[in-house]
Amino acid sequence: MREFTDDNSAWADFLISKAALILASIILFAALFHLVSGFKDFEAQKQLDYLAWDFKNAVDEIGAKNFQKEFPEDSLEEFQETYYCFKEKEVFRALPFGKDVKIHVSGEYISLEAESDGRSFSAVRPFAFRILPFNESVLQEKLRTRFGAEGSVGSPLTADYAEIKAFFQALGTKEAVINPERNVSLKKELIYIKDKEGVSAFACILIYQ
């Protein structure tokens, strides 16, 4: 009888030890899974942040160019259009979201948003220069409608500068949806203003597809 009791006690100890080992393994596996999942989320967020910074820098680089160095003072030549394409970026192709990345551009920022496994990711970066999310034709039409002139050197705006500035600030609040599969056009545009002191100009950057 004593041997039987001892055997039962040993068997019970074995089962308890086995259960404890299984429980510890489950906890360890869950911790590792959480760690790997957290690392993947961290990498995905880093990739979105990089793309937002990369696009912002491409736009800011255009804005920082000195047009007086690019063109002679008496030249009316326009700035050249440049292009940016998200799908051509290796970081974009490596994203875990596939093509399900929402990209928006306004006069103030670039925004990227995505979801993966029920979790949301986003990256927003502000521009350093005045941005308008549409092309030259749309801009000229808006200026003609509001001021009766298109803002070119041959058709300068003649309204009060404060009024013009407020108008451009309002235009910049609009958001444009960017298709990452297509080229994004970036172009620096000069807006000419005529007052009693003569003709002056300020620059803005047009972003459109």
Short mmCIF file of C-alpha atoms in Angstrom, two decimals:
data_model
loop_
_atom_site.label_atom_id
_atom_site.label_comp_id
_atom_site.label_asym_id
_atom_site.label_seq_id
_atom_site.Cartn_x
_atom_site.Cartn_y
_atom_site.Cartn_z
CA MET A 1 0.00 0.00 0.00
CA ARG A 2 2.83 2.39 0.88
CA GLU A 3 4.52 1.76 -2.48
CA PHE A 4 1.24 2.44 -4.26
CA THR A 5 0.85 5.74 -2.39
CA ASP A 6 4.42 6.70 -3.20
CA ASP A 7 3.84 5.87 -6.87
CA ASN A 8 0.72 8.03 -6.95
CA SER A 9 2.56 10.91 -5.32
CA ALA A 10 5.42 10.64 -7.80
CA TRP A 11 2.97 10.47 -10.70
CA ALA A 12 1.13 13.54 -9.39
CA ASP A 13 4.41 15.42 -9.07
CA PHE A 14 5.27 14.42 -12.63
CA LEU A 15 1.92 15.66 -13.95
CA ILE A 16 2.22 18.93 -12.06
CA SER A 17 5.75 19.45 -13.39
CA LYS A 18 4.60 18.59 -16.90
CA ALA A 19 1.65 21.02 -16.66
CA ALA A 20 3.92 23.75 -15.33
CA LEU A 21 6.34 23.17 -18.20
CA ILE A 22 3.52 23.32 -20.77
CA LEU A 23 2.15 26.50 -19.18
CA ALA A 24 5.59 28.10 -19.18
CA SER A 25 6.03 27.14 -22.84
CA ILE A 26 2.67 28.71 -23.72
CA ILE A 27 3.58 31.92 -21.89
CA LEU A 28 6.99 32.02 -23.59
CA PHE A 29 5.43 31.39 -27.01
CA ALA A 30 2.86 34.15 -26.43
CA ALA A 31 5.60 36.54 -25.34
CA LEU A 32 7.69 35.73 -28.41
CA PHE A 33 4.66 36.11 -30.68
CA HIS A 34 3.88 39.48 -29.11
CA LEU A 35 7.52 40.53 -29.48
CA VAL A 36 7.65 39.52 -33.16
CA SER A 37 4.31 41.20 -33.83
CA GLY A 38 5.49 44.35 -32.09
CA PHE A 39 8.71 44.36 -34.11
CA LYS A 40 6.74 44.01 -37.38
CA ASP A 41 4.51 46.91 -36.34
CA PHE A 42 7.57 48.98 -35.50
CA GLU A 43 9.13 48.24 -38.90
CA ALA A 44 5.89 49.07 -40.73
CA GLN A 45 5.65 52.40 -38.90
CA LYS A 46 9.29 53.18 -39.68
CA GLN A 47 8.65 52.51 -43.37
CA LEU A 48 5.64 54.84 -43.45
CA ASP A 49 7.62 57.52 -41.62
CA TYR A 50 10.47 57.18 -44.13
CA LEU A 51 8.14 57.55 -47.12
CA ALA A 52 6.50 60.64 -45.62
CA TRP A 53 9.92 62.20 -44.97
CA ASP A 54 11.21 61.23 -48.42
CA PHE A 55 8.27 62.85 -50.22
CA LYS A 56 8.42 65.93 -47.99
CA ASN A 57 12.14 66.31 -48.72
CA ALA A 58 11.56 65.96 -52.47
CA VAL A 59 8.97 68.76 -52.32
CA ASP A 60 11.03 70.98 -50.02
CA GLU A 61 14.08 70.56 -52.27
CA ILE A 62 12.11 72.02 -55.16
CA GLY A 63 10.89 74.88 -52.99
CA ALA A 64 14.42 75.67 -51.83
CA LYS A 65 15.77 76.14 -55.34
CA ASN A 66 16.63 79.74 -56.16
CA PHE A 67 14.93 80.56 -59.45
CA GLN A 68 17.28 83.51 -60.01
CA LYS A 69 20.17 81.06 -60.21
CA GLU A 70 18.29 78.70 -62.49
CA PHE A 71 17.10 81.28 -65.00
CA PRO A 72 18.34 84.73 -66.06
CA GLU A 73 16.35 87.65 -64.68
CA ASP A 74 14.98 88.53 -68.11
CA SER A 75 13.95 84.95 -68.87
CA LEU A 76 10.28 83.94 -68.82
CA GLU A 77 11.09 80.25 -69.05
CA GLU A 78 8.96 78.13 -66.72
CA PHE A 79 10.25 75.80 -64.06
CA GLN A 80 10.59 72.23 -65.18
CA GLU A 81 8.17 69.64 -63.91
CA THR A 82 9.67 66.82 -61.86
CA TYR A 83 8.14 63.55 -60.78
CA TYR A 84 7.89 61.34 -57.71
CA CYS A 85 6.49 57.81 -57.72
CA PHE A 86 5.82 55.89 -54.52
CA LYS A 87 5.66 52.46 -56.17
CA GLU A 88 9.21 52.90 -57.48
CA LYS A 89 10.52 53.22 -53.94
CA GLU A 90 11.90 49.98 -52.49
CA VAL A 91 10.53 50.89 -49.07
CA PHE A 92 7.02 51.25 -50.48
CA ARG A 93 7.21 47.86 -52.20
CA ALA A 94 8.31 46.28 -48.91
CA LEU A 95 5.31 47.59 -46.96
CA PRO A 96 3.11 44.85 -45.42
CA PHE A 97 -0.05 46.73 -46.46
CA GLY A 98 0.26 46.00 -50.18
CA LYS A 99 -1.47 48.69 -52.20
CA ASP A 100 -3.83 49.60 -49.35
CA VAL A 101 -2.00 52.78 -48.38
CA LYS A 102 -4.01 56.00 -48.39
CA ILE A 103 -1.95 59.04 -49.36
CA HIS A 104 -3.24 62.61 -49.04
CA VAL A 105 -1.57 65.91 -49.81
CA SER A 106 -2.76 69.35 -48.71
CA GLY A 107 -1.18 72.77 -48.65
CA GLU A 108 0.34 71.95 -45.28
CA TYR A 109 1.30 68.26 -45.10
CA ILE A 110 1.73 64.81 -46.63
CA SER A 111 -0.27 62.07 -44.90
CA LEU A 112 0.03 58.28 -45.25
CA GLU A 113 -2.44 55.90 -43.59
CA ALA A 114 -2.77 52.12 -43.59
CA GLU A 115 -4.19 49.20 -41.59
CA SER A 116 -2.82 45.75 -40.86
CA ASP A 117 -4.34 43.02 -38.66
CA GLY A 118 -6.79 45.49 -37.16
CA ARG A 119 -4.08 48.01 -36.25
CA SER A 120 -3.86 51.49 -37.74
CA PHE A 121 -0.66 53.17 -38.90
CA SER A 122 -0.12 56.76 -40.00
CA ALA A 123 2.66 59.21 -40.82
CA VAL A 124 2.24 62.96 -41.29
CA ARG A 125 4.94 65.45 -42.23
CA PRO A 126 4.53 69.22 -42.76
CA PHE A 127 5.89 71.00 -45.81
CA ALA A 128 8.26 73.94 -45.47
CA PHE A 129 6.83 75.83 -48.44
CA ARG A 130 3.48 76.96 -49.81
CA ILE A 131 1.82 73.96 -51.49
CA LEU A 132 -1.23 73.75 -53.76
CA PRO A 133 -2.63 70.27 -54.53
CA PHE A 134 -3.64 70.84 -58.16
CA ASN A 135 -2.14 71.68 -61.54
CA GLU A 136 -1.35 74.97 -63.25
CA SER A 137 -4.56 75.09 -65.32
CA VAL A 138 -6.75 74.65 -62.24
CA LEU A 139 -4.77 77.33 -60.39
CA GLN A 140 -5.10 79.83 -63.24
CA GLU A 141 -8.84 79.18 -63.52
CA LYS A 142 -9.32 79.76 -59.79
CA LEU A 143 -7.31 82.99 -59.96
CA ARG A 144 -9.24 84.26 -62.99
CA THR A 145 -12.54 83.51 -61.25
CA ARG A 146 -11.50 85.30 -58.06
CA PHE A 147 -9.25 88.13 -59.26
CA GLY A 148 -9.86 88.43 -63.00
CA ALA A 149 -6.22 87.60 -63.76
CA GLU A 150 -4.24 84.36 -63.86
CA GLY A 151 -1.19 85.52 -61.91
CA SER A 152 1.28 85.16 -64.78
CA VAL A 153 3.87 87.77 -65.73
CA GLY A 154 1.56 88.92 -68.53
CA SER A 155 -1.56 88.84 -66.35
CA PRO A 156 -0.50 89.74 -62.78
CA LEU A 157 -2.87 89.92 -59.84
CA THR A 158 -3.78 93.46 -58.78
CA ALA A 159 -5.68 92.81 -55.55
CA ASP A 160 -4.43 93.64 -52.06
CA TYR A 161 -1.64 91.30 -50.97
CA ALA A 162 -3.40 90.37 -47.72
CA GLU A 163 -6.46 89.32 -49.73
CA ILE A 164 -4.31 87.25 -52.09
CA LYS A 165 -2.51 85.60 -49.17
CA ALA A 166 -5.80 84.68 -47.48
CA PHE A 167 -7.08 83.22 -50.76
CA PHE A 168 -4.01 81.01 -51.15
CA GLN A 169 -4.23 79.87 -47.53
CA ALA A 170 -7.82 78.78 -48.15
CA LEU A 171 -6.78 76.93 -51.31
CA GLY A 172 -4.13 75.08 -49.33
CA THR A 173 -6.66 73.55 -46.94
CA LYS A 174 -7.98 71.28 -49.69
CA GLU A 175 -6.74 67.69 -49.71
CA ALA A 176 -5.85 65.70 -52.82
CA VAL A 177 -5.78 61.90 -52.94
CA ILE A 178 -2.54 60.52 -54.37
CA ASN A 179 -2.46 57.24 -56.28
CA PRO A 180 0.84 55.54 -55.34
CA GLU A 181 0.85 53.62 -58.62
CA ARG A 182 1.12 56.79 -60.71
CA ASN A 183 3.69 59.56 -61.01
CA VAL A 184 3.16 62.62 -58.84
CA SER A 185 4.02 65.86 -60.62
CA LEU A 186 5.93 68.51 -58.66
CA LYS A 187 6.32 71.97 -60.12
CA LYS A 188 7.38 75.32 -58.74
CA GLU A 189 5.12 78.13 -59.94
CA LEU A 190 5.58 81.90 -59.68
CA ILE A 191 2.55 84.06 -58.92
CA TYR A 192 2.97 87.67 -60.08
CA ILE A 193 1.41 90.63 -58.27
CA LYS A 194 1.27 94.21 -59.54
CA ASP A 195 0.90 97.18 -57.20
CA LYS A 196 1.90 100.83 -57.18
CA GLU A 197 5.52 99.88 -56.52
CA GLY A 198 5.73 97.58 -59.54
CA VAL A 199 5.54 93.83 -60.19
CA SER A 200 6.71 91.26 -57.67
CA ALA A 201 6.31 87.50 -57.41
CA PHE A 202 6.08 84.74 -54.84
CA ALA A 203 6.51 81.01 -55.36
CA CYS A 204 4.33 78.03 -54.60
CA ILE A 205 4.70 74.34 -55.40
CA LEU A 206 2.02 72.52 -57.34
CA ILE A 207 1.47 68.83 -56.54
CA TYR A 208 -0.86 66.86 -58.80
CA GLN A 209 -1.45 63.74 -60.88
#
